[in-house]
Each structure stands twice: as structure tokens, then as C-alpha cells.
XYZ file of C-alpha atoms in Angstrom:
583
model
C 213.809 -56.732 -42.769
C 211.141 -55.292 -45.498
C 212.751 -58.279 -47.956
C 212.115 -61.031 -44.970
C 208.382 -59.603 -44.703
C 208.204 -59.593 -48.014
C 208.914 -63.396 -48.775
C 206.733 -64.063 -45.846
C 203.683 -62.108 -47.315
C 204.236 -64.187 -50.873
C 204.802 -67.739 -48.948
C 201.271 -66.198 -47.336
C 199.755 -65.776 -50.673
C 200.774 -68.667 -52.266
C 199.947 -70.730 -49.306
C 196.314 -69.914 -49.942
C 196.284 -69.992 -53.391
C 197.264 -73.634 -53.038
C 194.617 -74.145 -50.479
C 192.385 -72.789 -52.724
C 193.023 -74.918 -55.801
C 193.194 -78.043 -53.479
C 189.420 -77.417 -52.346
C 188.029 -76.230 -55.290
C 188.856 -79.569 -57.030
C 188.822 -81.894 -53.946
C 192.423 -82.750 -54.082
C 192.136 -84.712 -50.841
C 189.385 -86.367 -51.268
C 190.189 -87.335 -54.888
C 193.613 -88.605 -54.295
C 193.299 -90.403 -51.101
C 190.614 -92.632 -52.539
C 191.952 -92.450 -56.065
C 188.773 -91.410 -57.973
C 188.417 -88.264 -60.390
C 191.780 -88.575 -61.576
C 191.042 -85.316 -63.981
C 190.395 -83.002 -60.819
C 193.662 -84.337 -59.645
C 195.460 -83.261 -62.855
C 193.484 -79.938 -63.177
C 194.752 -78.901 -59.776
C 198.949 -79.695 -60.497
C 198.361 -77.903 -64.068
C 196.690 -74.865 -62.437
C 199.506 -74.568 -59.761
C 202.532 -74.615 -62.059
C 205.925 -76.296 -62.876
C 206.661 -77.710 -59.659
C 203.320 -79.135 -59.246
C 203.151 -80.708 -63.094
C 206.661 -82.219 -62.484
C 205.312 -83.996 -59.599
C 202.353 -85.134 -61.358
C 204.829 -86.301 -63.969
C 206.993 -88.177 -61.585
C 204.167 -89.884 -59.923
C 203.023 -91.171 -63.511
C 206.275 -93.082 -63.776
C 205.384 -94.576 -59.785
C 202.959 -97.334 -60.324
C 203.795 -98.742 -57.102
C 201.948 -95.740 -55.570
C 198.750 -94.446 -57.348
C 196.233 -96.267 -59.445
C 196.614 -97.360 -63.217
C 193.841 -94.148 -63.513
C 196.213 -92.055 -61.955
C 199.004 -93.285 -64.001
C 197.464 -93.003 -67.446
C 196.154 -89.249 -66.296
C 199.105 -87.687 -65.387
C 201.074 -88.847 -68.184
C 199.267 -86.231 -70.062
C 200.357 -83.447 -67.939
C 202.549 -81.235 -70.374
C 205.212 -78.714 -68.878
C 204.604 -74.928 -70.377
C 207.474 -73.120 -68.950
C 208.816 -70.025 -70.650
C 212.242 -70.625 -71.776
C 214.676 -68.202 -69.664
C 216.764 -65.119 -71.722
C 220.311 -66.250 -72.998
C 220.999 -63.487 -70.562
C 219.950 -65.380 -67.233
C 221.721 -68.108 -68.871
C 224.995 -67.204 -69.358
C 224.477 -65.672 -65.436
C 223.711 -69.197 -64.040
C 226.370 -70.668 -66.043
C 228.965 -68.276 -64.942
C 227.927 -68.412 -61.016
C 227.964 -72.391 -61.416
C 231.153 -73.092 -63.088
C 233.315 -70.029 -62.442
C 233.842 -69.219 -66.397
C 231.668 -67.665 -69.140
C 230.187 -69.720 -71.682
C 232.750 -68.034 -74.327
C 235.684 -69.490 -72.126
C 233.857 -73.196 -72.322
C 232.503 -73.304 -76.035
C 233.195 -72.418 -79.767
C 229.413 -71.841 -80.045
C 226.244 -72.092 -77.768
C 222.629 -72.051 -79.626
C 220.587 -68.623 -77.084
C 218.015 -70.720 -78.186
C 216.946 -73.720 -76.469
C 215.317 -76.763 -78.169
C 213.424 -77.897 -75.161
C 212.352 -76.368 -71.978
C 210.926 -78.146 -69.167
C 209.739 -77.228 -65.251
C 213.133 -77.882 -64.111
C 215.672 -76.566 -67.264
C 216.100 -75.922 -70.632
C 218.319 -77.779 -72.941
C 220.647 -75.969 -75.854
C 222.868 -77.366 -78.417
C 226.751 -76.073 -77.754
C 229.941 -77.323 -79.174
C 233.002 -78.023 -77.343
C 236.691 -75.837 -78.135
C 237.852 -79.571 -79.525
C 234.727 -79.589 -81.624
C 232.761 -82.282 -80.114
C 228.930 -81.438 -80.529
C 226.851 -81.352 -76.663
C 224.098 -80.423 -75.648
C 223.865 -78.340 -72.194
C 220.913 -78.592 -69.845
C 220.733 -75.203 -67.590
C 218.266 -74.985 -64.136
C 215.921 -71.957 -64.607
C 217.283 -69.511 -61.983
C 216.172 -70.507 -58.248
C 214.695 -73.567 -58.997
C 215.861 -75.753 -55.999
C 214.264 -72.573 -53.720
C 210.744 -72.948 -55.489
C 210.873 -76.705 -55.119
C 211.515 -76.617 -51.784
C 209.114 -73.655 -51.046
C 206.756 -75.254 -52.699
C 206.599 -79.110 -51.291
C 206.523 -77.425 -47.839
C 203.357 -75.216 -48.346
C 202.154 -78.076 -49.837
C 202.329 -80.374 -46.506
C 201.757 -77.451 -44.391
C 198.612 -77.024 -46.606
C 197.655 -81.222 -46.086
C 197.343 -80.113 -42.136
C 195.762 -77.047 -42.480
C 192.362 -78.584 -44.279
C 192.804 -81.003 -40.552
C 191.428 -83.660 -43.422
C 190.573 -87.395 -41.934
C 189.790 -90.514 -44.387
C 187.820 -92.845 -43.125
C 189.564 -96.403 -42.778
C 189.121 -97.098 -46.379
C 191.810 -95.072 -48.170
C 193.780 -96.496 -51.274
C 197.036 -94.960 -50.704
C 199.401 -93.545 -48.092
C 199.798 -89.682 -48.520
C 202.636 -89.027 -46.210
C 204.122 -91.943 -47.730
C 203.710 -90.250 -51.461
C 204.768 -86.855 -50.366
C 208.149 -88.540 -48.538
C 208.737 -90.181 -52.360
C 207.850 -87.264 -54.265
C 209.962 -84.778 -51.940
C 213.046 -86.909 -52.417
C 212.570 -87.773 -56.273
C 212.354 -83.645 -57.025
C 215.129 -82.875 -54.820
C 217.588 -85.453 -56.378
C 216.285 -84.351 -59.860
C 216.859 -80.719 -58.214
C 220.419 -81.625 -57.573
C 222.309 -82.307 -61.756
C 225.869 -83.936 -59.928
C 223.277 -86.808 -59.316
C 222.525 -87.442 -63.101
C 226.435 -87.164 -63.360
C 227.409 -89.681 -61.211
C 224.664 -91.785 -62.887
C 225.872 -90.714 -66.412
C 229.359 -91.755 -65.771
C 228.539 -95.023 -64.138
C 226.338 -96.241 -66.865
C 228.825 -94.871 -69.747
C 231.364 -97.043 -67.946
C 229.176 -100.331 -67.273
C 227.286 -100.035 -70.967
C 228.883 -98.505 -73.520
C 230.168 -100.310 -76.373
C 228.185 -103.461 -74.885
C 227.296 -105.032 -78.255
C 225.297 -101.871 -80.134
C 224.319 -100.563 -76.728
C 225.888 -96.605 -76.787
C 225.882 -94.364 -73.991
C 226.336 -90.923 -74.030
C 229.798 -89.364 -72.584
C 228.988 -87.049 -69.664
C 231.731 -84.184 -69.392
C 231.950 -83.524 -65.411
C 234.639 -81.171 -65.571
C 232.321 -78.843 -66.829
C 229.008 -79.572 -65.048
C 227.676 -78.522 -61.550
C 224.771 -78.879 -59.629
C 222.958 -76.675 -62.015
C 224.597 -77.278 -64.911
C 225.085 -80.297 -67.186
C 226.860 -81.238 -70.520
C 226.442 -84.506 -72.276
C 227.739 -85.203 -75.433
C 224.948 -84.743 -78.127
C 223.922 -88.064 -80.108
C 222.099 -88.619 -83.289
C 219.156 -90.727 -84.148
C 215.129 -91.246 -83.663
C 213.354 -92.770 -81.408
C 213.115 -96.165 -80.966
C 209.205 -96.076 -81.781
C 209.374 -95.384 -85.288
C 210.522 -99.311 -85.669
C 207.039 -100.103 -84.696
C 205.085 -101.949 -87.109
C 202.901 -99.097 -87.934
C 200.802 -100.938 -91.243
C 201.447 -103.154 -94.338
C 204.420 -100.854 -95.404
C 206.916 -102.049 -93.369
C 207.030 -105.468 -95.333
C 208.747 -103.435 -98.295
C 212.054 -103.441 -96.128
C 212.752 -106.826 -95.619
C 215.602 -106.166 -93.405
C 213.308 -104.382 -90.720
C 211.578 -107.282 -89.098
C 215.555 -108.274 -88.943
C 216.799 -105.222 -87.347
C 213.975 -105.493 -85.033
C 214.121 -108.785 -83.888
C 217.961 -107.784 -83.054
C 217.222 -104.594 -81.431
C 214.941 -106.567 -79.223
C 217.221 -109.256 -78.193
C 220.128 -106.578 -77.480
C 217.406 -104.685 -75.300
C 216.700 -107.230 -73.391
C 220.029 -109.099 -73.147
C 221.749 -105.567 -72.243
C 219.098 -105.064 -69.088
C 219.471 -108.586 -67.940
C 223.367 -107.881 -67.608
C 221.890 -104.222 -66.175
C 220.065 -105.819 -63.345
C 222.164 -109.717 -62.390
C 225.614 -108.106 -63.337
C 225.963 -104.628 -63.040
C 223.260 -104.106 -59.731
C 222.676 -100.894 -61.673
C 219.723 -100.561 -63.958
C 218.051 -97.749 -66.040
C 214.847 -97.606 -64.275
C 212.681 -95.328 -67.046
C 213.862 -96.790 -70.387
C 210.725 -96.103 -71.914
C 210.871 -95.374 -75.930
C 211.290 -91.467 -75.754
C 214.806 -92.222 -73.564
C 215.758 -94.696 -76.476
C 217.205 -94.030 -79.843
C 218.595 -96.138 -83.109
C 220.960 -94.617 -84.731
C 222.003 -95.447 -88.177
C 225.220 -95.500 -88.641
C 227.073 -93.601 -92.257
C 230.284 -93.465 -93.282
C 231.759 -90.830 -91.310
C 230.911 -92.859 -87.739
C 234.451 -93.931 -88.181
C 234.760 -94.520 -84.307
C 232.059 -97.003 -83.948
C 233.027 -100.249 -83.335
C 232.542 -102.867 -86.135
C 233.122 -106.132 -84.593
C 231.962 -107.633 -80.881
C 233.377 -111.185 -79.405
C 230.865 -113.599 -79.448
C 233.211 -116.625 -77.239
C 236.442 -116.279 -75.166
C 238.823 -119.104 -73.990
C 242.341 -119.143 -72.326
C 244.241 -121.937 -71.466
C 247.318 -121.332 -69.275
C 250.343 -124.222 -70.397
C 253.129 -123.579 -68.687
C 254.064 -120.194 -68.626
C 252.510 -119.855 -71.856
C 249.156 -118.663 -72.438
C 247.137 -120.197 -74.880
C 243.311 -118.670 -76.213
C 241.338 -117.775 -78.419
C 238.684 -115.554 -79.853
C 235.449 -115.316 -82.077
C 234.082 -112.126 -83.335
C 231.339 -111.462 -85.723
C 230.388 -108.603 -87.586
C 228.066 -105.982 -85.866
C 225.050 -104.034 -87.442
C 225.121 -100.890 -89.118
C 223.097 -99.206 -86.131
C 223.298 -98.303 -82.960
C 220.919 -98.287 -79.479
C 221.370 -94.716 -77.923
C 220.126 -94.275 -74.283
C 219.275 -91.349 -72.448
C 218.048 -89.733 -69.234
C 220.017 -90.852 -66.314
C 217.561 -88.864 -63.873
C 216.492 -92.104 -62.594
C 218.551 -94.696 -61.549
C 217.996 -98.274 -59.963
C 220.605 -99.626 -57.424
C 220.697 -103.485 -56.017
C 222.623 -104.824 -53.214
C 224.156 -108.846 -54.207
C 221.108 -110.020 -51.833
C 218.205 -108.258 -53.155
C 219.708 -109.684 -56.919
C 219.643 -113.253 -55.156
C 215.941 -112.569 -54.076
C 214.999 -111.184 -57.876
C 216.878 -114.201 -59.260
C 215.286 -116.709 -56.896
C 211.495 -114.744 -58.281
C 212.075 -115.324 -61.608
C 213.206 -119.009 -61.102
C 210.039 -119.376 -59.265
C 207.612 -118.088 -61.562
C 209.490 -120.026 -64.402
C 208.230 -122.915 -62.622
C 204.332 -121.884 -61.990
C 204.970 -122.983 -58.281
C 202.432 -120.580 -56.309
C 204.027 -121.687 -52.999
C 207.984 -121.132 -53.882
C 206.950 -117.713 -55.519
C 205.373 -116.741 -51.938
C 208.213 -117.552 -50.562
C 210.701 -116.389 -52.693
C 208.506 -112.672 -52.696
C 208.565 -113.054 -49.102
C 212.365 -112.570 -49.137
C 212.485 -109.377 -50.969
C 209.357 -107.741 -48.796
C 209.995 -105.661 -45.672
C 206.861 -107.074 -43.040
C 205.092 -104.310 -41.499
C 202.723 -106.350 -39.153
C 201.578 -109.963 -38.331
C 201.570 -111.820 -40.951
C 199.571 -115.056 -42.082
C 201.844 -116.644 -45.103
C 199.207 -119.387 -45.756
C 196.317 -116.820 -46.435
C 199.298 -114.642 -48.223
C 200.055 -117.616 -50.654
C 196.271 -118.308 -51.567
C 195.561 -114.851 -51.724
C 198.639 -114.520 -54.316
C 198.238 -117.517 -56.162
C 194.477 -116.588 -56.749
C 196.429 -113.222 -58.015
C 198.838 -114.501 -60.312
C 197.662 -118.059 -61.890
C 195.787 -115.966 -64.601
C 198.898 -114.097 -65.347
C 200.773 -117.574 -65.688
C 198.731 -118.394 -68.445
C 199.108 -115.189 -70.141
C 201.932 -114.585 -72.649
C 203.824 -111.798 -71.073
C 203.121 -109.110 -74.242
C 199.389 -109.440 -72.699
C 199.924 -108.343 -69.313
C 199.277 -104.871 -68.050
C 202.434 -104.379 -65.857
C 201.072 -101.237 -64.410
C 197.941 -102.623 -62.978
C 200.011 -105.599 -62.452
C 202.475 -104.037 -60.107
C 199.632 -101.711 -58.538
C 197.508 -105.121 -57.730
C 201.018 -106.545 -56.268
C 201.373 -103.519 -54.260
C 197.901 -103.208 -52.855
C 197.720 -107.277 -51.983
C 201.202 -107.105 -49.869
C 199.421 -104.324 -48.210
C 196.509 -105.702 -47.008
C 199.185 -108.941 -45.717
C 201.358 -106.411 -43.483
C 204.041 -106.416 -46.166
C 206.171 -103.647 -47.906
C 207.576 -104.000 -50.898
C 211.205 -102.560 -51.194
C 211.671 -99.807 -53.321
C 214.259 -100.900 -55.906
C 211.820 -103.833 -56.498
C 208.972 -101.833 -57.007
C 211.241 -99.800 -59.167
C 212.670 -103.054 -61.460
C 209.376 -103.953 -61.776
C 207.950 -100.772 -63.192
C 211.891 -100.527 -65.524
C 210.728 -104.026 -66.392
C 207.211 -103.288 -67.301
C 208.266 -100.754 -69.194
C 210.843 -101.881 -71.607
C 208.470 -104.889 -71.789
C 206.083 -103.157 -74.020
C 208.576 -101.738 -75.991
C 210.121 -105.344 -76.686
C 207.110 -107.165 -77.538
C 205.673 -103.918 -80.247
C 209.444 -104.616 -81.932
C 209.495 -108.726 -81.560
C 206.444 -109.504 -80.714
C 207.298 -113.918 -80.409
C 210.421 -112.548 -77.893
C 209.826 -113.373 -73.972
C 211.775 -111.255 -71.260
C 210.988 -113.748 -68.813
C 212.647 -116.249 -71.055
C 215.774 -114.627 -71.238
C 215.645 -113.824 -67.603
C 215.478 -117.178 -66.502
C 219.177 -118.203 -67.883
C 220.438 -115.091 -66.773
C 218.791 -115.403 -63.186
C 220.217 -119.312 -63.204
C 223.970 -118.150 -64.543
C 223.479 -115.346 -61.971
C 222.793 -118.248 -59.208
C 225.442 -120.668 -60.392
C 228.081 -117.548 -60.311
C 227.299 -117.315 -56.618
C 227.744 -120.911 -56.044
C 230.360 -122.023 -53.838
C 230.626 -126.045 -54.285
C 232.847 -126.414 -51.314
C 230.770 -124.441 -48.940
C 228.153 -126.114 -50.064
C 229.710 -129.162 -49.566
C 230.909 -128.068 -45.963
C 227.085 -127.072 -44.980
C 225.774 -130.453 -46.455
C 228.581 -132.546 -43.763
C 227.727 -130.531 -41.334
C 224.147 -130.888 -41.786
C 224.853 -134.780 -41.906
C 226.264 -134.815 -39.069
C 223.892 -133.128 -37.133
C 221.418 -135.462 -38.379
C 223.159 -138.432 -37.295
C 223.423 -136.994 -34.045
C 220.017 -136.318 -33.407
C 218.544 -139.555 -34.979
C 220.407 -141.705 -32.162
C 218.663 -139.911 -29.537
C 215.077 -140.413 -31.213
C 214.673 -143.216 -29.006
C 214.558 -141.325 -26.164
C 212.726 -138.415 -27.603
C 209.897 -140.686 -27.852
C 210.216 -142.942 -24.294
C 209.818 -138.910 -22.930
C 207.096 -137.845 -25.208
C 204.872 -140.951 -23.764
C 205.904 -140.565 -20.613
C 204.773 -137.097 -21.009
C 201.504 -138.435 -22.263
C 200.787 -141.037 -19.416
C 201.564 -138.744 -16.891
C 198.964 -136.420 -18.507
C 201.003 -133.142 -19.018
C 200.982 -133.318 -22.481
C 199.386 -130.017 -24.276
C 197.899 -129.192 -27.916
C 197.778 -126.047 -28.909
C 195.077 -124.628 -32.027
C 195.506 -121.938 -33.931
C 192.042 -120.847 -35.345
C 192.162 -118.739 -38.563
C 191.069 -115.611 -37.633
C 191.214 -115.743 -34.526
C 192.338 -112.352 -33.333
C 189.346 -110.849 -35.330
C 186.937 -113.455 -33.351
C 188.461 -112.579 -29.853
C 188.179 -108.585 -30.443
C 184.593 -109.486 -31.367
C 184.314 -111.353 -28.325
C 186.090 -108.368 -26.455
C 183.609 -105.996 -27.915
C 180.333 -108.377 -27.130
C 181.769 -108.170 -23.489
C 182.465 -104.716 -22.991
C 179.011 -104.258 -24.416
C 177.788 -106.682 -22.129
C 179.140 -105.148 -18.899
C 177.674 -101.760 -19.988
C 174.283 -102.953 -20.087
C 174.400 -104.520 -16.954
C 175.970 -101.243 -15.019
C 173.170 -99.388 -17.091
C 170.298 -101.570 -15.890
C 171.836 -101.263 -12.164
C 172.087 -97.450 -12.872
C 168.281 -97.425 -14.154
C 167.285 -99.521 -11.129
C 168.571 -97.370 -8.480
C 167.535 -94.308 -10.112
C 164.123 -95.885 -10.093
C 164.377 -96.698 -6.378
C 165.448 -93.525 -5.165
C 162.443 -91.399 -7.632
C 160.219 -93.644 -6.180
C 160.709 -93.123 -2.113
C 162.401 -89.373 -2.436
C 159.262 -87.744 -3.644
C 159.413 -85.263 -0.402
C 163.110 -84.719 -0.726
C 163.625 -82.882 -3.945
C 167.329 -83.247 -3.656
C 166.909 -86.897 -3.573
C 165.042 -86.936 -6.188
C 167.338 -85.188 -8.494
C 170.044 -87.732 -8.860
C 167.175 -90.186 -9.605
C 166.364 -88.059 -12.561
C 170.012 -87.332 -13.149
C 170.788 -91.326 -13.105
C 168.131 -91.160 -15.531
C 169.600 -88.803 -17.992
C 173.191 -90.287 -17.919
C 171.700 -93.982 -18.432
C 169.332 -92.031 -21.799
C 172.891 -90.963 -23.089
C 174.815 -94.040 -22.693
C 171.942 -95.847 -24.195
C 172.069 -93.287 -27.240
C 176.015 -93.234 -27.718
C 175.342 -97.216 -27.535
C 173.082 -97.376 -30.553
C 174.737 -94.460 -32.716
C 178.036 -96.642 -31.866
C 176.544 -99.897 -33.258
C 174.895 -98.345 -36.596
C 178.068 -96.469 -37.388
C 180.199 -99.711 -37.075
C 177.922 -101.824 -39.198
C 177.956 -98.679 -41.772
C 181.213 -99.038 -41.742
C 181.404 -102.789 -42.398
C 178.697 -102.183 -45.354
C 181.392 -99.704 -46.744
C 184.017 -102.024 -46.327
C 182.612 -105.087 -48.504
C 180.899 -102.593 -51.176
C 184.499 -100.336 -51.850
């Protein structure tokens, strides 16, 4: 019972210790209108781990805060103590059910990284194969929990209303950032992600993917295997010293086009993308003698030819690079049904051809619509959007105000954008920059577009086709011999004088709640000059009844008020409609 209290007092205290940070630094305030993005940050790094790591995840969520808010929370740094080897090998043993001894030949005490979440240490296996093994400090999971729940209890308790200008959806961030930690939270998620990107990528021309070892991980615990190399950013041309290597702008070039090629198949093949490759989740490797495993040779064509019962092919290899593209980090995962990849592929056909129409339309498809919707003012609203980016080469374009401008505009049209598109988008934006610093003349969207029409022609069915176009025939056929008397009944319609047109005026349900308004206004005044009259009236010939003559006065007051509520009414809408235009 005393431990039960206990908790309770420290939920108590740190209940109020968040509601005290929030205030002091006008979280609410801050974030709902996305201004002061440093008060924002101050507040996460003064309430600890759980708090920076959602800061952190929300600077990978473009989609969801500002291009501020981005670039200021990608400075938020964890500082978590590193746990003793102690509370280590505890958490190991109550995971997996044997001691690290049983598992390894060695384990480093010391860890080489520590984070909000874990801390990572080198091991080696009994066979010998080098891992490293990422271990959840102790409770973890609790705290997160604890803590995103105090948090949203905490939202309520400051009772804080926006006005109707806000820039994002709290509730809506809170839902994302509650499910992102908890998946993070939970390590058999990274497995499963692990394994199914070792098995789509690896070995894909000198794309290498980590092995994940399952048997020995559990939902606190996971071992990868350990793999060599630096980060992809030290190919970036840096100053006039990379000319001396004149097989760099080479190697670049390549690394580029395997990038790209790789996350094409990623996205219109697999359905199963890597949606943070940014350069820190990337390595090149360079391969030495002892890599005797690597593979030295990838097929370039493929042809069989089935004669008889004898089958007849061939095949053409060339010779492979003496490096390697390592990725990491399978925290964060994309998944696409077949239809949403039709919608993507229809996009990038669409913007291929600069049509602003067939680009509304083809977004349209992979939107959810949240409201009415007007698609003419949605297609000149997003063509006035996007024709300067058409002219733009695509190493110019700032993908994360890019995708926040996207976001914002279906907004305002009643539209949702679904979240594995906002997620290629930013996975796309990302590797993006990293392409164009190593080949700077190389265009994703140019690569895309084969991939996207392949993709397309793949999921072409001639005869179906074939069947819809007789049908559709037909149909037409059909229809076309009763024209005739389509139109004797259309001017019989219009002789007799029943015929009807209906307009549509744009904007019109704006107009008739103005109209609405002007009449309820209108119907007040005249039940407040009635009110004013009678009240006059009965002052007037009820000076000897006192009684009388205090609903006159009363009639008076409660016409005053009305008349007062009226005006305070009107200035506060037009206020209102000032703040609108100005924000």
C-alpha cells in the first residue's frame, strides 16, 4: 500500500514539474502556433530523455511541425548516463533467460553509445562473429508510458484554447508521437524490420544489410551483426582536394546511382522502404583482402528460352566495386499497400509531365478527404504551389518546407494526407540531399519515372484491358442509338417549360452563412426595437403603478445588454477576420 502511495506521490510531483516547465516557457502557446521554436526545445531538454526523444522524433516528422521546428529539434542531444555492466547483465538475463557468459566469448561493460532509450556495446558471438548489442535502460517502456500520460493529462489541466488560427493539430501530434515511442519502446519491432530488409536488400548490387540474430534478441534486447565503415558524408566534396583521387568523383557518381536505384526497387518493388536513410544511417565500406565473403560479380541481363524440354539462357555479369553501401537503423520503417504504389507511381508520372491538373488528380487519389471539397480551387491553389518547383532542378528544393507547404495546403482543402506518403516523401527528401552533395548532375525524379512506368506496365493486364475497352464499346453503341430520343425528350421538356438550371456560385456557402448571420441580426433588432417600444409605452402611462413601471425599466435593461453583447459580438468577429488575413 505505502509503495502504491508512493508512485502516486512521484506521478504527483512530476506531474507539476511538467506543468511547471510547460508554463514557464509557453509550451502551448509556442507549439500550437509554431513560433519560439527555442522555448520549445528548452522545455523537452529540461524534462529529460523521454521528452528529448520526442523532440528528436518530431524533427524527423516534417509532415507535422514547421521547417523552424524541424531544424530546432534536430539539435536536441540525448545526455543519458550509461547504466552499470551490472544492470546490464540483469536486463539481459531477465530478457533472454541466459547470462551474457552463456551467449558471448566477450562483451565490452563499456558501451560506445548511449541514448534516451539504450546503450549499445560491442560483443562477439561463441562462433566468433563480431555484434554489437543494444540493451533498454532498466524500466524504460514504464517511464515512456508514465510520462506521455502526464503529459496529456497536463495539456487539459492548463484548460488551454487557441483561437481559430492554430498551425498544427496537438492531439493529432501527441497520437503520432505516443505510437512512434512505443514501437521504438518495443526492439521485436526493429527485428522484424531488420530481417525483412536483410532479406529484400542484401547483396542487391553493393547494397549490404546487416544480419539481425533473433534467436537471441527480445523486446529489450537486440543483436545485429557489427559492420565496418564511415559514413557516407565523408564522400562529400569537402574542397579542391578531392580532385587528387581521380577515382572519387567515380565512386561517387556510382554510389549515387546504386542509392537511388536500390530505393526505387525499395518503394515500386518491395512496398517496403527505409524511411530515415539520412547519412548517419549510411556507411561505405571499403572492402580489403580478408572480405573474402563479399560478392565480386552482380548480373547485369537475364534471358531463358524454354525449347522443348530443354532450357536455353543466358547470363551477363560484370565486375562489382571494391566497396560496399552499409545501412542501418531499422527503427523506422515505411510499408505500402499495391494501391497506394499505383497512386505514388501515377504522381510521379504526373509531375514528369508538368500537368497541374493530372497531378491534382493523381494527389487526390492518395489523400484521405476530411470535408467538402472544391477540386477546382484545390488544383489552382496547387498549381500556384508547385509550378515554381517545376522549374527548379530537384537538388534546389527544400523538401522539408516542401512537404510542410503540401501538408498545410491539403489542409486548408479538407484533405489528409496518408501517412506512408507523408512518410516517402520525407525518406525521399532525405536521401535526396544526400544524392545530389555525392552526384550533383543525378535526378531522383528521373530515375523514378522509368521505375514508376515499369512499375505501371508490370500491373498491366492487356486482356482485361482489352475486355473493359469492348465492354465500354458496347455500351457506347448502345447508348448512342437512343440519342435520338434523349433529345425529342429534352425539348419536349423545354416546351413544356419544366426544364431547370441549376448554378453553383463559388463560395457560396460562405455567402449564405453571411446572409444567415445579416438575418439573425436583422430579426434581433427588430424584437429589440419592439422590446424598447413597449418598455417605453408602459414607463410612460405606469407612472402611479410602480410595479408597472418596473418591467418598463427592466425591458430597458435587457434591450441595453442585448444591444452591448451585439456590438462586442461584431468587433470581436471583425478582429478576428483582421487576424485571419495578417497571420
Amino acid at each position: 500500500m505505502t509503495s502504491e502511495t508512493d508512485i502516486e506521490i512521484k506521478k504527483g510531483q512530476r506531474l507539476r514539474e511538467i506543468m511547471q516547465v510547460m508554463r514557464r516557457h509557453h509550451f502551448l502557446s509556442n507549439f500550437y502556433h509554431q513560433k519560439n521554436p527555442e522555448e520549445v526545445v528548452a522545455a523537452l531538454q529540461e524534462l529529460g530523455p523521454t521528452f528529448i526523444k520526442m523532440g528528436q522524433i518530431l524533427s524527423t516528422r516534417p509532415d507535422l511541425i514547421s521547417p523552424a521546428y524541424v531544424k530546432a529539434l534536430r539539435k536536441l542531444q540525448d545526455q543519458v548516463k550509461a547504466d552499470p555492466f551490472a544492470s546490464v547483465q540483469a536486463t539481459f538475463k531477465a530478457q533472454t533467460g541466459h547470462t551474457i557468459d552463456e551467449v558471448f566469448a566477450s562483451f565490452d561493460p563499456q558501451p560506445f553509445a548511449s541514448a534516451s532509450i539504450g546503450q549499445v556495446h560491442h560483443a562477439t558471438l561463441k562462433d566468433g562473429t563480431p555484434v554489437v548489442v543494444k540493451v533498454q535502460h532498466p524500466a524504460v517502456g514504464q517511464l515512456v508510458n508514465t510520462d506521455i500520460a502526464l503529459l496529456r493529462r497536463a495539456v487539459k489541466l492548463f484548460q488551454y484554447v487557441p483561437n481559430e488560427v492554430t498551425v498544427v493539430n496537438l492531439d493529432k501530434v501527441l497520437d503520432e508521437l505516443s505510437r512512434s515511442l512505443l514501437s521504438e519502446v518495443n526492439t521485436l519491432n526493429e527485428v522484424h524490420n531488420g530481417e525483412e530488409f536483410y532479406r529484400l536488400n542484401n547483396g542487391d548490387d553493393i547494397i549490404t544489410v546487416p544480419k539481425v540474430y533473433a534467436k537471441y534478441c527480445a523486446p529489450q534486447i537486440l543483436v545485429n551483426e557489427a559492420m565496418a565503415g564511415k559514413s557516407v558524408r565523408h564522400l562529400f566534396p569537402q574542397n579542391s582536394k578531392d580532385n587528387d583521387d581521380p577515382q572519387l568523383p567515380t565512386q561517387r557518381k556510382y554510389i549515387a546511382h546504386v542509392l537511388v536505384q536500390n530505393f526505387m526497387k525499395q518503394v515500386f518493388v518491395d512496398h517496403f522502404f527505409h524511411a530515415d536513410p539520412h547519412p548517419g544511417n549510411i556507411l561505405v565500406h571499403e572492402l580489403d583482402p580478408a572480405d573474402e565473403d563479399a560478392a565480386t560479380m552482380k548480373t547485369t541481363h537475364q534471358h531463358q528460352v524454354q525449347v522443348g524440354k530443354t532450357t536455353v539462357g543466358y547470363r551477363e555479369q560484370t565486375a562489382l566495386p571494391p566497396y560496399r553501401i552499409v545501412y542501418l537503423d531499422f527503427g523506422m520503417m515505411g510499408v505500402l499497400t499495391p494501391a497506394m504504389a499505383d497512386g505514388i507511381a501515377n504522381v510521379i508520372l504526373a509531375i514528369t509531365t508538368k500537368n497541374v491538373r493530372r497531378i491534382a488528380q493523381a494527389v487526390l487519389a492518395i489523400c484521405n478527404q476530411t470535408g467538402p471539397l472544391d477540386e477546382l480551387a484545390f488544383t489552382k491553389e496547387l498549381g500556384s504551389f508547385i509550378r515554381p518547383y517545376l522549374a527548379m532542378g530537384v537538388g534546389e528544393i527544400d523538401f522539408t518546407a516542401m512537404l510542410y507547404s503540401i501538408v498545410q495546403l491539403c489542409q486548408r482543402n479538407h484533405l489528409q494526407m496518408k501517412p506512408e506518403v507523408t512518410l516517402l516523401i520525407k525518406a525521399f527528401g532525405i536521401l535526396e540531399s544526400t544524392v545530389a552533395r555525392l552526384d550533383p548532375d543525378i535526378s531522383m525524379m528521373e530515375v523514378a519515372r522509368p521505375f514508376g512506368l515499369r512499375y505501371l506496365k508490370r500491373k498491366f493486364n492487356w486482356r482485361d484491358s482489352l475486355d473493359d475497352q469492348l465492354i465500354s464499346l458496347v455500351t457506347t453503341a448502345q447508348e448512342t442509338a437512343q440519342l435520338p430520343d434523349r433529345i425529342n425528350a429534352t425539348l419536349e421538356t423545354i416546351a413544356n417549360g419544366d426544364a431547370q438550371v441549376n448554378f453553383k456560385l463559388k463560395g457560396q456557402d460562405s455567402l449564405i452563412k453571411q446572409v444567415e448571420r445579416i438575418t439573425n441580426r436583422f430579426l434581433i433588432v427588430i424584437i429589440l426595437a419592439a422590446v424598447i417600444l413597449g418598455s417605453s409605452v408602459i414607463v410612460e402611462g405606469s407612472s402611479q403603478h410602480p410595479h408597472i413601471f418596473r418591467l418598463g425599466v427592466i425591458g430597458y435593461s435587457i434591450a441595453l445588454v442585448v444591444i452591448v453583447a451585439l456590438v462586442l459580438s461584431e468587433l470581436g468577429h471583425r478582429w478576428r477576420n483582421w487576424r485571419n488575413k495578417n497571420k
